[in-house]
Amino acid sequence: MSNTRTRGRALAAPVLLSLAVLFGTACAPTPTTPKGISFNAPSIGYVGKQYTPTATSSSGLPVSFALDASSTGCSFADGIIHFESVGDCVINADQPGDATHPADPQVQRTITIHECPPLRPGTWTGPLDLSAEVAVDGSTFTGTVDLSSLGYGVQDFGGTVSCEVVNMTFNGTPLTGRLSTDGSRLSSSYQGIAIVLYAPAV
């Protein structure tokens, strides 16, 4: 009799565990997909550039775009936003629904449009006593950067600038950096190290 009870308890344990796992799995909350329109847009744009908006709806229906009445500095044609002057480009995203899907709440995004920042000539500075002498000629530039504090001495560099994007070659390595909207800061990276240089005062 005692052995029967022991065997019963031994069999019951894995059965109960299996039921608990099954029950827990069945009752675990299922991750939910966000409802409505998903629309990501840049917060900043530059005069002369353009942007093609894209968005999705949880319904699977297409999303349409239009400029809000309050929008300034941009135009919208053939699915492309054109940044034409300084302003706030306000874009509305809508999904009007159909016979089986309700309309989604409108989603609005604002892109602040700036003039392209200038690359300033002169002495740029950075942390750890870094400094760079920059000469600018239209869309091209050359210069030297003093990396003595890092043990690399003085290195030459040069490149081109297209609006906020700066492309250069430094120590044989191509680099891409970005100017801040007012041109006072250049952010890039070299061999995985973040680099920030500050422009000379205007």
Short mmCIF file of C-alpha atoms in Angstrom, two decimals:
data_model
loop_
_atom_site.label_atom_id
_atom_site.label_comp_id
_atom_site.label_asym_id
_atom_site.label_seq_id
_atom_site.Cartn_x
_atom_site.Cartn_y
_atom_site.Cartn_z
CA MET A 1 0.00 0.00 0.00
CA SER A 2 2.79 2.36 0.93
CA ASN A 3 4.64 1.56 -2.30
CA THR A 4 1.49 2.26 -4.32
CA ARG A 5 1.11 5.69 -2.74
CA THR A 6 4.78 6.46 -3.37
CA ARG A 7 4.50 5.45 -7.01
CA GLY A 8 1.32 7.53 -7.33
CA ARG A 9 3.01 10.60 -5.92
CA ALA A 10 6.04 10.02 -8.19
CA LEU A 11 3.79 9.86 -11.26
CA ALA A 12 1.67 12.81 -10.16
CA ALA A 13 4.61 15.20 -9.86
CA PRO A 14 5.61 15.30 -13.56
CA VAL A 15 1.96 15.27 -14.62
CA LEU A 16 1.19 18.28 -12.46
CA LEU A 17 4.34 20.01 -13.66
CA SER A 18 3.36 19.39 -17.27
CA LEU A 19 -0.13 20.75 -16.63
CA ALA A 20 1.33 23.82 -14.93
CA VAL A 21 3.63 24.47 -17.88
CA LEU A 22 0.80 23.91 -20.36
CA PHE A 23 -1.58 26.10 -18.38
CA GLY A 24 0.99 28.81 -17.94
CA THR A 25 1.85 28.78 -21.63
CA ALA A 26 -1.79 28.90 -22.64
CA CYS A 27 -2.49 31.80 -20.32
CA ALA A 28 0.68 33.81 -20.98
CA PRO A 29 -0.19 37.18 -22.53
CA THR A 30 0.43 37.34 -26.25
CA PRO A 31 2.52 40.34 -27.36
CA THR A 32 0.26 42.80 -29.09
CA THR A 33 1.09 44.65 -32.28
CA PRO A 34 0.77 48.44 -31.91
CA LYS A 35 -2.48 49.62 -33.43
CA GLY A 36 -2.77 52.49 -35.85
CA ILE A 37 -0.21 54.26 -38.02
CA SER A 38 3.54 53.90 -37.59
CA PHE A 39 5.23 56.95 -39.12
CA ASN A 40 8.82 57.92 -38.41
CA ALA A 41 10.19 61.11 -39.93
CA PRO A 42 13.39 63.10 -39.40
CA SER A 43 13.08 66.07 -37.07
CA ILE A 44 15.44 68.20 -39.17
CA GLY A 45 15.62 69.00 -42.88
CA TYR A 46 17.76 71.30 -45.01
CA VAL A 47 16.86 73.72 -47.79
CA GLY A 48 17.40 72.10 -51.18
CA LYS A 49 17.01 68.55 -49.93
CA GLN A 50 14.02 66.22 -50.11
CA TYR A 51 12.40 63.42 -48.17
CA THR A 52 10.14 60.54 -49.19
CA PRO A 53 7.73 59.72 -46.34
CA THR A 54 6.77 56.12 -45.65
CA ALA A 55 4.39 54.70 -43.06
CA THR A 56 2.47 51.55 -42.27
CA SER A 57 -0.90 50.84 -40.68
CA SER A 58 -1.64 47.90 -38.40
CA SER A 59 -4.66 47.27 -40.64
CA GLY A 60 -2.40 46.61 -43.61
CA LEU A 61 -4.14 49.34 -45.61
CA PRO A 62 -2.07 52.02 -47.37
CA VAL A 63 -1.29 55.28 -45.60
CA SER A 64 -1.68 58.59 -47.42
CA PHE A 65 0.23 61.82 -46.80
CA ALA A 66 -0.63 65.50 -47.08
CA LEU A 67 0.86 68.75 -45.85
CA ASP A 68 -0.98 70.36 -42.97
CA ALA A 69 -2.42 73.84 -43.50
CA SER A 70 0.08 75.17 -40.96
CA SER A 71 3.06 73.80 -42.89
CA THR A 72 5.72 76.23 -44.15
CA GLY A 73 8.93 75.92 -46.16
CA CYS A 74 8.11 72.74 -48.09
CA SER A 75 6.02 71.33 -50.91
CA PHE A 76 4.68 67.84 -51.63
CA ALA A 77 4.50 66.34 -55.11
CA ASP A 78 4.56 62.78 -56.46
CA GLY A 79 5.11 61.36 -52.99
CA ILE A 80 8.20 63.49 -52.27
CA ILE A 81 8.58 66.31 -49.74
CA HIS A 82 10.77 69.14 -51.06
CA PHE A 83 12.44 71.45 -48.54
CA GLU A 84 12.38 74.88 -50.17
CA SER A 85 12.94 77.44 -47.42
CA VAL A 86 13.38 77.78 -43.67
CA GLY A 87 10.19 76.74 -41.89
CA ASP A 88 8.29 73.96 -40.17
CA CYS A 89 7.12 71.27 -42.58
CA VAL A 90 4.08 69.60 -41.03
CA ILE A 91 3.05 66.25 -42.54
CA ASN A 92 -0.23 64.46 -41.85
CA ALA A 93 -0.46 60.69 -42.25
CA ASP A 94 -3.95 59.19 -42.68
CA GLN A 95 -5.50 55.78 -43.22
CA PRO A 96 -9.22 56.32 -43.96
CA GLY A 97 -10.35 52.70 -43.48
CA ASP A 98 -12.51 50.53 -45.68
CA ALA A 99 -15.58 48.29 -45.42
CA THR A 100 -13.91 46.02 -42.86
CA HIS A 101 -11.33 48.29 -41.19
CA PRO A 102 -11.96 51.51 -39.27
CA ALA A 103 -9.94 54.62 -39.99
CA ASP A 104 -6.77 55.13 -37.94
CA PRO A 105 -6.23 58.27 -35.88
CA GLN A 106 -4.21 60.80 -37.85
CA VAL A 107 -0.48 60.94 -37.10
CA GLN A 108 1.38 64.23 -37.56
CA ARG A 109 5.10 64.88 -37.82
CA THR A 110 6.98 68.19 -37.96
CA ILE A 111 10.32 68.65 -39.73
CA THR A 112 12.17 71.86 -38.91
CA ILE A 113 13.92 73.14 -42.04
CA HIS A 114 17.27 74.93 -41.79
CA GLU A 115 19.65 76.53 -44.24
CA CYS A 116 22.66 74.34 -44.94
CA PRO A 117 25.28 75.06 -42.25
CA PRO A 118 28.59 76.55 -43.38
CA LEU A 119 31.90 74.81 -42.80
CA ARG A 120 33.88 77.50 -41.02
CA PRO A 121 37.56 78.11 -41.80
CA GLY A 122 39.99 78.58 -38.95
CA THR A 123 40.96 76.70 -35.82
CA TRP A 124 38.63 73.93 -34.66
CA THR A 125 39.09 72.52 -31.17
CA GLY A 126 38.19 69.35 -29.33
CA PRO A 127 38.77 67.42 -26.13
CA LEU A 128 42.27 66.33 -25.01
CA ASP A 129 43.80 69.48 -26.51
CA LEU A 130 42.87 68.45 -30.06
CA SER A 131 42.97 71.23 -32.62
CA ALA A 132 42.58 71.41 -36.39
CA GLU A 133 43.40 74.16 -38.86
CA VAL A 134 40.82 74.19 -41.65
CA ALA A 135 40.96 76.03 -44.99
CA VAL A 136 37.72 76.11 -47.00
CA ASP A 137 37.38 76.72 -50.74
CA GLY A 138 33.76 76.43 -51.83
CA SER A 139 32.67 72.85 -51.24
CA THR A 140 36.21 71.53 -50.62
CA PHE A 141 38.49 71.86 -47.62
CA THR A 142 41.96 70.90 -46.46
CA GLY A 143 43.73 71.10 -43.15
CA THR A 144 45.90 69.62 -40.47
CA VAL A 145 44.93 68.21 -37.11
CA ASP A 146 47.26 68.15 -34.11
CA LEU A 147 47.00 64.77 -32.40
CA SER A 148 50.15 65.13 -30.34
CA SER A 149 48.20 64.58 -27.14
CA LEU A 150 47.26 61.13 -28.47
CA GLY A 151 50.73 60.31 -29.72
CA TYR A 152 49.97 60.66 -33.45
CA GLY A 153 51.58 64.03 -34.17
CA VAL A 154 50.18 66.33 -36.87
CA GLN A 155 48.10 64.71 -39.62
CA ASP A 156 46.79 66.08 -42.93
CA PHE A 157 43.19 65.75 -44.04
CA GLY A 158 40.93 66.99 -46.80
CA GLY A 159 37.52 66.45 -48.29
CA THR A 160 34.23 67.91 -49.44
CA VAL A 161 31.14 69.24 -47.76
CA SER A 162 27.58 68.86 -49.07
CA CYS A 163 25.16 70.74 -46.86
CA GLU A 164 25.52 69.15 -43.39
CA VAL A 165 27.44 66.07 -44.59
CA VAL A 166 31.23 66.23 -44.47
CA ASN A 167 33.25 63.58 -46.34
CA MET A 168 36.99 63.49 -45.77
CA THR A 169 40.06 61.30 -45.86
CA PHE A 170 42.15 61.20 -42.71
CA ASN A 171 45.31 59.12 -42.41
CA GLY A 172 44.19 57.15 -45.48
CA THR A 173 40.82 56.37 -43.92
CA PRO A 174 37.57 57.76 -45.42
CA LEU A 175 35.38 59.40 -42.79
CA THR A 176 31.90 60.89 -42.81
CA GLY A 177 30.84 63.56 -40.34
CA ARG A 178 27.86 65.81 -39.79
CA LEU A 179 27.70 69.48 -38.98
CA SER A 180 25.23 70.76 -36.42
CA THR A 181 22.43 72.93 -37.80
CA ASP A 182 24.36 76.14 -37.03
CA GLY A 183 27.74 74.80 -38.16
CA SER A 184 29.30 75.15 -34.71
CA ARG A 185 30.04 71.44 -34.21
CA LEU A 186 31.28 68.54 -36.32
CA SER A 187 30.56 65.00 -35.17
CA SER A 188 32.26 61.93 -36.61
CA SER A 189 34.09 58.78 -35.55
CA TYR A 190 37.52 57.31 -36.24
CA GLN A 191 38.27 53.63 -35.69
CA GLY A 192 35.23 53.36 -33.43
CA ILE A 193 36.12 56.45 -31.40
CA ALA A 194 33.57 59.29 -31.38
CA ILE A 195 35.09 62.62 -32.39
CA VAL A 196 33.53 66.02 -31.80
CA LEU A 197 35.21 69.22 -32.96
CA TYR A 198 34.02 72.75 -32.26
CA ALA A 199 34.19 75.49 -34.87
CA PRO A 200 35.81 78.87 -34.37
CA ALA A 201 33.40 81.57 -33.25
CA VAL A 202 31.75 83.59 -35.98
#
